[in-house]
Amino acid sequence: MREISAKKIIETVKDLCIAANTELPEDVLAALNTALKNEESPLGREILRQIIRNAAIAREEKLPLCQDTGLAVVFVELGEEVRLAGGSLAEAINEGVSRGYREGFFRKSVVADPLLRENTGDNTPAIIHTTVVPGDKFKIQLMCKGGGAENRSVIRMFKPTSTKEEIEKFILGTIEEAGPGACPPLIVGVGLGGNFETAPLLAKQALLRPLGKRHSAPDTAKWEKELLAKANRLGIGPMGLGGTTTALAVQIERRPCHISSLPAAVNIECHAHRCKEIIL
Amino acid sequence: MKSEKRNSKFEVNSNSKIKKIQPPLTDKDVAGLKAGDEVLISGKIYAARDAAHRAFGGKPPFDLKGQILFYASPTPAKPGAVIGSLGPTTSSRMDAFTPDLLKLGLKAMIGKGERSKEVVAAMKKHKAVYLVVPGGVAALLSKYIKKASVIAYPELGPEAVLELEVLDFPAIVAIDAKGNDLFAIGKQRYADQNNK
């Protein structure tokens, strides 16, 4: 058995929170620079330039890219041969989030109850998804997910006989409905299949894939490309003020499902895509 | 209100002018702002979002006449800094509260995203404008803020009401007091009609 200390996990999660909120990933910057070259609207181009300039200031001064430093969503791949020492996984992750948000001077955006709405004061609890995998690997992927874009996400249970065109209409309709308020240019995660709880999870996992890296199945990769082109013909543009860059990427994950079902979920992500990962 | 043609931050179109505005705004100031105009705001504005709007109960604890509300709540300031990162939150969540505040003399709102028909109707009736700033550029926007202090509801934590002193804070007029809507105009201009 390989031993990993809770202390190591706390430090790692803390560092990931700080890095995610202050350093826009290179793949997102590359997509924004490509968008700047292609955007037809002068105002759209200026907004893209501001987004790129903001990323430089945030990185340089270690300032949060966005005032909404998000809910910490943590995906863990825990090797079967890994033993945690000195504390539980969830406690260690939450402690790391708490320290990261305090030491990074980030906004605490979590309330303890959806109706009572009292702030927990340290941005915990994180949302934690753990998968046990063979081997002695320990991988953490962190996404700091803002509320504005998350609010525009949708799950719908289609009929098994629903057509690809119907699904496509749903995806593009969700992007159009998300519109200006979700901070376009958007990154769109799509989850197809599984059941009622897995389709949205797949949609979120689709967002973890580096931008510009197409799905490994050629038909899905082709569809991603087509959907991106169609999304960018909606006219919504940067911040919804009109333009040809409504999305930076559409990324799809597909899974087996019940003969009666065709669950489809769209997880909307803003351009401030704060995503970092590490393998211990 | 001063206008100038140079130093455009947004280059909406070649004819657009940058208008400098300073609250309290008059009906005449508001009437001079058209959807697509760029403005530079200087002076005092107020930051308030969801929980503060609920706490107002239609009666905010400060005078809204001629004032500008910014739908925002910052990250905590680092030691020695005026403020942390600050940018707009989604305005539509404030829609239900807005007509009552416009009735009290609120003249401008800053946020991101569209507004409801009811808000636009109230803006036309009470002569007010809706301004947008890009979301997710909060580190950049914080540079235009010179002072910040909590003036109401400190118990709301990050959602307390702030008074902000800003200098040449850049924004775009998204919906003017006649109801012209840059979201609709812009989308129509760039949408491919053969898309669907």
Short mmCIF file of C-alpha atoms in Angstrom, two decimals, chain B residues 16-179:
data_model
loop_
_atom_site.label_atom_id
_atom_site.label_comp_id
_atom_site.label_asym_id
_atom_site.label_seq_id
_atom_site.Cartn_x
_atom_site.Cartn_y
_atom_site.Cartn_z
CA SER B 16 -20.20 56.55 -30.66
CA LYS B 17 -18.93 58.99 -28.09
CA ILE B 18 -17.59 58.33 -24.67
CA LYS B 19 -19.77 60.07 -22.15
CA LYS B 20 -18.53 60.91 -18.72
CA ILE B 21 -21.20 60.65 -16.06
CA GLN B 22 -21.24 61.42 -12.38
CA PRO B 23 -24.10 60.63 -9.98
CA PRO B 24 -26.50 61.93 -8.89
CA LEU B 25 -27.86 61.63 -12.44
CA THR B 26 -30.68 63.82 -13.71
CA ASP B 27 -33.42 62.90 -16.20
CA LYS B 28 -31.49 64.97 -18.71
CA ASP B 29 -28.27 63.01 -18.11
CA VAL B 30 -30.18 59.78 -18.63
CA ALA B 31 -31.92 61.03 -21.77
CA GLY B 32 -28.49 61.71 -23.29
CA LEU B 33 -27.46 58.05 -23.05
CA LYS B 34 -28.25 55.70 -25.95
CA ALA B 35 -27.90 51.93 -26.19
CA GLY B 36 -24.37 51.24 -27.45
CA ASP B 37 -22.83 54.36 -25.88
CA GLU B 38 -19.77 53.98 -23.74
CA VAL B 39 -19.71 55.74 -20.41
CA LEU B 40 -17.00 56.49 -17.89
CA ILE B 41 -18.44 56.80 -14.40
CA SER B 42 -16.79 58.84 -11.68
CA GLY B 43 -18.00 59.46 -8.14
CA LYS B 44 -20.00 57.35 -5.72
CA ILE B 45 -21.90 54.24 -6.71
CA TYR B 46 -23.41 51.47 -4.59
CA ALA B 47 -22.82 47.72 -4.77
CA ALA B 48 -25.81 45.55 -3.82
CA ARG B 49 -26.94 42.08 -4.90
CA ASP B 50 -29.54 39.43 -4.09
CA ALA B 51 -29.55 39.35 -0.27
CA ALA B 52 -29.36 43.15 0.00
CA HIS B 53 -32.26 43.56 -2.44
CA ARG B 54 -34.34 41.25 -0.28
CA ALA B 55 -33.28 43.15 2.84
CA PHE B 56 -34.32 46.49 1.25
CA GLY B 57 -37.96 45.39 1.32
CA GLY B 58 -38.52 48.23 -1.15
CA LYS B 59 -37.02 50.75 1.31
CA PRO B 60 -33.23 50.90 1.04
CA PRO B 61 -31.48 52.51 4.04
CA PHE B 62 -29.89 55.19 1.83
CA ASP B 63 -31.20 57.72 -0.68
CA LEU B 64 -31.39 56.21 -4.16
CA LYS B 65 -32.40 59.41 -5.94
CA GLY B 66 -30.19 59.87 -8.98
CA GLN B 67 -27.93 57.01 -7.90
CA ILE B 68 -26.29 54.03 -9.60
CA LEU B 69 -26.54 50.46 -8.26
CA PHE B 70 -23.86 47.95 -9.21
CA TYR B 71 -24.95 44.30 -8.89
CA ALA B 72 -21.76 43.00 -7.40
CA SER B 73 -19.97 41.68 -4.35
CA PRO B 74 -16.19 41.68 -4.23
CA THR B 75 -13.57 39.25 -3.06
CA PRO B 76 -11.97 40.33 0.24
CA ALA B 77 -9.31 43.04 -0.08
CA LYS B 78 -5.73 41.92 0.44
CA PRO B 79 -3.87 43.85 3.15
CA GLY B 80 -3.24 47.38 1.93
CA ALA B 81 -5.60 47.08 -1.07
CA VAL B 82 -8.76 49.17 -1.54
CA ILE B 83 -10.82 46.18 -2.62
CA GLY B 84 -10.43 42.66 -4.02
CA SER B 85 -11.70 41.67 -7.47
CA LEU B 86 -15.09 43.09 -8.33
CA GLY B 87 -17.32 42.47 -11.31
CA PRO B 88 -20.98 42.17 -12.20
CA THR B 89 -23.35 39.39 -11.23
CA THR B 90 -26.42 38.33 -13.26
CA SER B 91 -28.85 41.26 -13.22
CA SER B 92 -32.00 39.30 -13.99
CA ARG B 93 -32.03 37.92 -10.44
CA MET B 94 -32.68 41.47 -9.25
CA ASP B 95 -35.54 42.05 -11.74
CA ALA B 96 -38.38 41.44 -9.29
CA PHE B 97 -37.04 44.09 -6.90
CA THR B 98 -36.05 46.71 -9.48
CA PRO B 99 -39.30 48.53 -10.45
CA ASP B 100 -39.83 49.62 -6.80
CA LEU B 101 -36.30 51.00 -6.65
CA LEU B 102 -36.72 52.86 -9.95
CA LYS B 103 -39.82 54.47 -8.44
CA LEU B 104 -37.57 55.79 -5.65
CA GLY B 105 -35.39 57.59 -8.19
CA LEU B 106 -32.70 55.00 -9.01
CA LYS B 107 -31.25 56.20 -12.33
CA ALA B 108 -28.83 53.52 -13.45
CA MET B 109 -27.94 49.90 -12.79
CA ILE B 110 -24.73 48.09 -13.69
CA GLY B 111 -24.69 44.34 -14.18
CA LYS B 112 -24.50 41.60 -16.77
CA GLY B 113 -27.16 39.92 -18.89
CA GLU B 114 -30.66 40.87 -19.94
CA ARG B 115 -33.53 42.49 -17.98
CA SER B 116 -37.21 41.56 -17.83
CA LYS B 117 -39.94 43.35 -19.78
CA GLU B 118 -41.23 44.73 -16.45
CA VAL B 119 -37.86 46.29 -15.64
CA VAL B 120 -37.53 47.84 -19.11
CA ALA B 121 -41.07 49.26 -18.82
CA ALA B 122 -40.23 50.76 -15.42
CA MET B 123 -36.96 52.16 -16.82
CA LYS B 124 -38.93 53.93 -19.56
CA LYS B 125 -41.50 55.24 -17.10
CA HIS B 126 -39.01 56.52 -14.50
CA LYS B 127 -36.21 57.44 -16.94
CA ALA B 128 -33.34 55.14 -16.12
CA VAL B 129 -30.61 53.25 -17.97
CA TYR B 130 -29.09 49.81 -17.66
CA LEU B 131 -25.33 49.55 -18.08
CA VAL B 132 -23.22 46.43 -18.56
CA VAL B 133 -19.62 45.60 -17.87
CA PRO B 134 -18.04 42.31 -18.93
CA GLY B 135 -18.31 39.49 -16.41
CA GLY B 136 -15.16 37.67 -15.43
CA VAL B 137 -12.83 40.67 -15.74
CA ALA B 138 -13.01 41.53 -12.06
CA ALA B 139 -9.27 41.96 -11.48
CA LEU B 140 -9.20 44.58 -14.24
CA LEU B 141 -12.33 46.40 -13.02
CA SER B 142 -11.00 46.64 -9.47
CA LYS B 143 -8.39 49.12 -10.77
CA TYR B 144 -11.10 51.76 -11.28
CA ILE B 145 -12.23 51.62 -7.65
CA LYS B 146 -10.58 54.17 -5.40
CA LYS B 147 -12.46 53.67 -2.12
CA ALA B 148 -14.86 51.10 -0.71
CA SER B 149 -16.82 50.91 2.52
CA VAL B 150 -19.72 48.88 3.90
CA ILE B 151 -22.72 51.16 4.45
CA ALA B 152 -25.50 48.67 5.20
CA TYR B 153 -26.17 45.08 6.27
CA PRO B 154 -22.64 44.08 7.39
CA GLU B 155 -24.25 40.85 8.65
CA LEU B 156 -24.75 39.80 5.01
CA GLY B 157 -20.99 39.27 4.71
CA PRO B 158 -19.99 39.28 1.04
CA GLU B 159 -23.49 40.56 0.17
CA ALA B 160 -23.36 43.71 2.35
CA VAL B 161 -24.10 47.04 0.61
CA LEU B 162 -20.94 48.92 -0.35
CA GLU B 163 -20.37 52.53 -1.24
CA LEU B 164 -17.69 52.65 -3.91
CA GLU B 165 -15.81 55.64 -5.15
CA VAL B 166 -14.91 55.06 -8.79
CA LEU B 167 -12.85 56.98 -11.32
CA ASP B 168 -13.53 56.62 -15.05
CA PHE B 169 -15.18 53.24 -14.50
CA PRO B 170 -15.98 52.00 -18.05
CA ALA B 171 -19.40 50.60 -18.93
CA ILE B 172 -21.67 50.19 -21.96
CA VAL B 173 -25.26 51.37 -22.19
CA ALA B 174 -27.12 48.11 -22.87
CA ILE B 175 -30.70 49.37 -22.47
CA ASP B 176 -31.52 53.07 -22.64
CA ALA B 177 -34.49 55.00 -21.22
CA LYS B 178 -36.36 54.60 -24.51
CA GLY B 179 -36.08 50.82 -24.25
#
